[in-house]
mmCIF file with all atom_site columns, C-alpha atoms in Angstrom:
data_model
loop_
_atom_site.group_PDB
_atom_site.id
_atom_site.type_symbol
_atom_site.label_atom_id
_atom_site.label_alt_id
_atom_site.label_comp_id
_atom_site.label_asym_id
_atom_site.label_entity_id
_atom_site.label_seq_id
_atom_site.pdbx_PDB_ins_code
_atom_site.Cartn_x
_atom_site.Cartn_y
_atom_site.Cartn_z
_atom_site.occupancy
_atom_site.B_iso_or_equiv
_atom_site.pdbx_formal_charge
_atom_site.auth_seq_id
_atom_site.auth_comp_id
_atom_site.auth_asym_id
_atom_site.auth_atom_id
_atom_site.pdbx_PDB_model_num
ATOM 1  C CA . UNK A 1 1  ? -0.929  -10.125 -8.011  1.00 0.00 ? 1012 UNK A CA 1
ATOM 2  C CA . UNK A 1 2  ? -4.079  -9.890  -5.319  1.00 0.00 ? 1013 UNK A CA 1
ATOM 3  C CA . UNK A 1 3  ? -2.840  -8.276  -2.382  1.00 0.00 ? 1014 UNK A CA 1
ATOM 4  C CA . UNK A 1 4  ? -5.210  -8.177  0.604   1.00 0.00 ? 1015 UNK A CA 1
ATOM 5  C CA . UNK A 1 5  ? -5.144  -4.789  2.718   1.00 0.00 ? 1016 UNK A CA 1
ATOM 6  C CA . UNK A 1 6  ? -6.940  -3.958  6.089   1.00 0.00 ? 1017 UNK A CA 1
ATOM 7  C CA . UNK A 1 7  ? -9.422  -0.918  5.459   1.00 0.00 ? 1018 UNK A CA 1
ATOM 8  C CA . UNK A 1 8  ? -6.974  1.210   7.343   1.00 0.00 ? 1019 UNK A CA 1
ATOM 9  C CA . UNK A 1 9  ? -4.177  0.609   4.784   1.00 0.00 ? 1020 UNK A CA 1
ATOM 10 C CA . UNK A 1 10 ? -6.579  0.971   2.275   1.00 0.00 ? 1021 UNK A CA 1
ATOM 11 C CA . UNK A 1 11 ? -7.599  4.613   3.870   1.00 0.00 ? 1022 UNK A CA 1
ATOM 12 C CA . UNK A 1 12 ? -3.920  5.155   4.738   1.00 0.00 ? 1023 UNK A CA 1
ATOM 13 C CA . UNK A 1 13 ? -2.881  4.664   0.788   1.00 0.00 ? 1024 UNK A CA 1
ATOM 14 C CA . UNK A 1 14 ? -5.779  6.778   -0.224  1.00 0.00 ? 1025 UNK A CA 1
ATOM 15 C CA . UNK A 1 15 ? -5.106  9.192   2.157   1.00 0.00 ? 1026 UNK A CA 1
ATOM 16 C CA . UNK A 1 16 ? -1.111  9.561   0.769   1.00 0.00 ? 1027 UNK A CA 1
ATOM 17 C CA . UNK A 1 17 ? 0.184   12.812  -0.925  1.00 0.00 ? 1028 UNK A CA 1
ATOM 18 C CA . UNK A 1 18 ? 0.107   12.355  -4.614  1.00 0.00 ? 1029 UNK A CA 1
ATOM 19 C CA . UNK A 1 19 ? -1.345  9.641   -5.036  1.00 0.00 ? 1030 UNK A CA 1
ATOM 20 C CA . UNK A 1 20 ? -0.845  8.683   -8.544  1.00 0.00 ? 1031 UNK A CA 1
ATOM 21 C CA . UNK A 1 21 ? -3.845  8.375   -10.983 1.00 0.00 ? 1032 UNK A CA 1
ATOM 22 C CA . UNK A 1 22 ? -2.505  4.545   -11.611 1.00 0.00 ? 1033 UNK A CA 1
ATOM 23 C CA . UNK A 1 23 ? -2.437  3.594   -7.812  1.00 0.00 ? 1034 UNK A CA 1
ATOM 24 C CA . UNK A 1 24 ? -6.200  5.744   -7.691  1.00 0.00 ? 1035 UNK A CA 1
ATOM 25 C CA . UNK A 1 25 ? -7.732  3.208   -10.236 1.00 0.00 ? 1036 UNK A CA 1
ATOM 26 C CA . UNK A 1 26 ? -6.402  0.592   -8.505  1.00 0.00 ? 1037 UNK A CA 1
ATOM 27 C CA . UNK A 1 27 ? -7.865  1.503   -5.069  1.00 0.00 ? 1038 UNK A CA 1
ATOM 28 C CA . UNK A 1 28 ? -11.309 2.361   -6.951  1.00 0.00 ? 1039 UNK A CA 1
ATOM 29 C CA . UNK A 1 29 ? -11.409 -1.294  -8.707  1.00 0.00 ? 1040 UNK A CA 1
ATOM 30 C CA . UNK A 1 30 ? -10.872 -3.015  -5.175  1.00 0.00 ? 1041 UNK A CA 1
ATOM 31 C CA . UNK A 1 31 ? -12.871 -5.509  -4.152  1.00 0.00 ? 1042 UNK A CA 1
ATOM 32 C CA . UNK A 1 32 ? -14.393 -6.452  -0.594  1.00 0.00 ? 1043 UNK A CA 1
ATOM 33 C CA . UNK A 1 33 ? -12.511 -9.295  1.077   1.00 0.00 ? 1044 UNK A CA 1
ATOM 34 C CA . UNK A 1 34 ? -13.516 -9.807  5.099   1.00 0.00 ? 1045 UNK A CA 1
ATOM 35 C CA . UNK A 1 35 ? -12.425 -6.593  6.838   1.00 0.00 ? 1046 UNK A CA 1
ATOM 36 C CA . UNK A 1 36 ? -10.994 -4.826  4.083   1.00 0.00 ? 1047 UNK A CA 1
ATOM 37 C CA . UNK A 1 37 ? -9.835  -4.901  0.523   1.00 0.00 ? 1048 UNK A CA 1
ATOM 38 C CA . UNK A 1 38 ? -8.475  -7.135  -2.124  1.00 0.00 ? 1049 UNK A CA 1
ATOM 39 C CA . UNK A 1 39 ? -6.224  -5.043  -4.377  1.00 0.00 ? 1050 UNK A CA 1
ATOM 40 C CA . UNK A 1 40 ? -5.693  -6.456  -8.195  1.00 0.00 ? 1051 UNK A CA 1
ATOM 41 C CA . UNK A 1 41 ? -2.178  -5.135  -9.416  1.00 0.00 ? 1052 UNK A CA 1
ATOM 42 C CA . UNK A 1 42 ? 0.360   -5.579  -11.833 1.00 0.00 ? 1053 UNK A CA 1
ATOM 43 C CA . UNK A 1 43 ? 3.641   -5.660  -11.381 1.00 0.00 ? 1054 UNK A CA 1
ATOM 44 C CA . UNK A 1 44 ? 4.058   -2.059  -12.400 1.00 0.00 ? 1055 UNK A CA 1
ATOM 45 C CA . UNK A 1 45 ? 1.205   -1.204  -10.002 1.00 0.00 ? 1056 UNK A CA 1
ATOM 46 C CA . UNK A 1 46 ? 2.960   -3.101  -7.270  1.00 0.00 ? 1057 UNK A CA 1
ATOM 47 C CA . UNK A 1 47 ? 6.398   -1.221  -7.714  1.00 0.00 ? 1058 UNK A CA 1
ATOM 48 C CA . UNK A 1 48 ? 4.219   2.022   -7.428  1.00 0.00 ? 1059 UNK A CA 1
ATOM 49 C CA . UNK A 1 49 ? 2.557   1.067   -4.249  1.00 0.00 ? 1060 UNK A CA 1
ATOM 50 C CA . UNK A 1 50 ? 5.673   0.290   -2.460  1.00 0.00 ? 1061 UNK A CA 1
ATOM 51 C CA . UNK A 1 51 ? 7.390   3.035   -3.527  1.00 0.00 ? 1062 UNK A CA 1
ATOM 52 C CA . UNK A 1 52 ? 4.565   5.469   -2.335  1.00 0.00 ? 1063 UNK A CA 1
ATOM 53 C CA . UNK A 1 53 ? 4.365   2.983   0.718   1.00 0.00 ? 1064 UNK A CA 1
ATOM 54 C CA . UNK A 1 54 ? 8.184   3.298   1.404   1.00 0.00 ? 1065 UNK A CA 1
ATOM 55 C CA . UNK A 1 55 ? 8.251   7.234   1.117   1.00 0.00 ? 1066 UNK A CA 1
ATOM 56 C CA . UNK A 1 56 ? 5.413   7.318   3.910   1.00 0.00 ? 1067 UNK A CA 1
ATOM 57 C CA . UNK A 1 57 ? 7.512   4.803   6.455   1.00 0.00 ? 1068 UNK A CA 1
ATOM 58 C CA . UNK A 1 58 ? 9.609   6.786   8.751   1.00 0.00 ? 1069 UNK A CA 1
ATOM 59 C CA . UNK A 1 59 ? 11.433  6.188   12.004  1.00 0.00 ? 1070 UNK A CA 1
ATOM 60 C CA . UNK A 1 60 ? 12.250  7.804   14.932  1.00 0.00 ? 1071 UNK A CA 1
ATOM 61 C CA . UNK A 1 61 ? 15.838  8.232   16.563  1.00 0.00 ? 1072 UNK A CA 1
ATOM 62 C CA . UNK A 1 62 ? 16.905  4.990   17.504  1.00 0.00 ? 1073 UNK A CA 1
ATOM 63 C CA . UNK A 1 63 ? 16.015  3.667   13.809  1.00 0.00 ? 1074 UNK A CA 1
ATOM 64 C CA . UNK A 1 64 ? 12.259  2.312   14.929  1.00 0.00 ? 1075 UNK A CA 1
ATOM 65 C CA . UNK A 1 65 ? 9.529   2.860   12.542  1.00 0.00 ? 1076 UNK A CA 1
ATOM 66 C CA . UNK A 1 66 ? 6.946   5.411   13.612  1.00 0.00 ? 1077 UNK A CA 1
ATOM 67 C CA . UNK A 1 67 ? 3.586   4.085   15.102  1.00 0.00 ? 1078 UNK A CA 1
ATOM 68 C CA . UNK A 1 68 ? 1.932   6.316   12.709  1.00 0.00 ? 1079 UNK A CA 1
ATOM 69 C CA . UNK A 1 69 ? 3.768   4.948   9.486   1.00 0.00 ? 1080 UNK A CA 1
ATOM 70 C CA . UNK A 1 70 ? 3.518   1.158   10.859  1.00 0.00 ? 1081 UNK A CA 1
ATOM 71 C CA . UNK A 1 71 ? 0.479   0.855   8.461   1.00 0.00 ? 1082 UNK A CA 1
ATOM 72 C CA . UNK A 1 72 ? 2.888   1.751   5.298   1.00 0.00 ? 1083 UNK A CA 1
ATOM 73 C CA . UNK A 1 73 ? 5.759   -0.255  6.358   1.00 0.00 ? 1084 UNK A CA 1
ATOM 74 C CA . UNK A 1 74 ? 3.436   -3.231  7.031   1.00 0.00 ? 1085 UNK A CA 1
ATOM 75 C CA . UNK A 1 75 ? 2.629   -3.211  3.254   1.00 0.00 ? 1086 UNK A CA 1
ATOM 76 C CA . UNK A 1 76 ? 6.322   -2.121  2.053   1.00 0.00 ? 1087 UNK A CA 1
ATOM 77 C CA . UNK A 1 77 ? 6.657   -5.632  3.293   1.00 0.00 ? 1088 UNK A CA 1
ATOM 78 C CA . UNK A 1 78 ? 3.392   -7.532  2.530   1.00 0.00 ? 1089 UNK A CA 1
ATOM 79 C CA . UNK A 1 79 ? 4.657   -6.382  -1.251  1.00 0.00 ? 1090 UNK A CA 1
ATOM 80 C CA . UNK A 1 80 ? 8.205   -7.534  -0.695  1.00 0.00 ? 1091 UNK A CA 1
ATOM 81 C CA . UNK A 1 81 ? 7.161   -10.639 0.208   1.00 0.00 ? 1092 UNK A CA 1
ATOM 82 C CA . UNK A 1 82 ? 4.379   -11.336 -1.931  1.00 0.00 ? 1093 UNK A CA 1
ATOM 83 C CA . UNK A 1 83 ? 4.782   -14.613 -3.874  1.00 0.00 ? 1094 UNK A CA 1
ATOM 84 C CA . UNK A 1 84 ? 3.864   -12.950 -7.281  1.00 0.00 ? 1095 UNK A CA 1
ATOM 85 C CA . UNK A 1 85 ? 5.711   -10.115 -6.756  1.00 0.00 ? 1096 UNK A CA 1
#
C-alpha cells in the first residue's frame, strides 16, 4: 500500500522510541510527494506502523487525544482506513 504522510508525521515516526529496523527502511525508501512523503509498505509494514503509531497516541482526562500525539493518531487512522490495508 502507498500511504502519503505530511513531513511532520514523517519526523514524528522517525522521531518514535524504537523504531524498528523494518519501519527505518521504510522511512529511508520514501519518496517525495507535495509536502511530504509517500511511504511504500506491505501489509506487515503497515501493521508495524500502526502499532508504533497507536503506542504514541495518548489522551488526556476526559478521553481526548493529546495535541501532541494528534500527529500519531491521525495515521493510526489514515492506516485503518486505507483501502489496501
Amino acid at each position: 500500500m502507498d500511504l502519503t504522510v505530511s513531513r511532520a508525521q514523517y519526523d514524528a515516526v522517525r522521531g518514535a522510541r524504537h523504531l524498528p529496523d523494518v519501519l527505518k527502511k521504510v522511512l529511508d525508501g520514501a519518496s517525495r510527494a507535495g509536502d511530504g512523503y509517500r511511504l511504500h509498505l506491505t501489509y506487515e509494514e503497515a501493521t508495524a506502523l500502526n502499532e508504533l503509531c497507536a503506542w504514541n497516541v495518548h489522551t488526556d482526562a476526559s478521553g481526548a487525544v493529546t495535541p501532541e500525539s494528534k500527529l500519531f493518531d491521525d495515521l493510526v487512522k489514515a492506516i485503518l482506513t486505507h483501502p489496501d490495508y
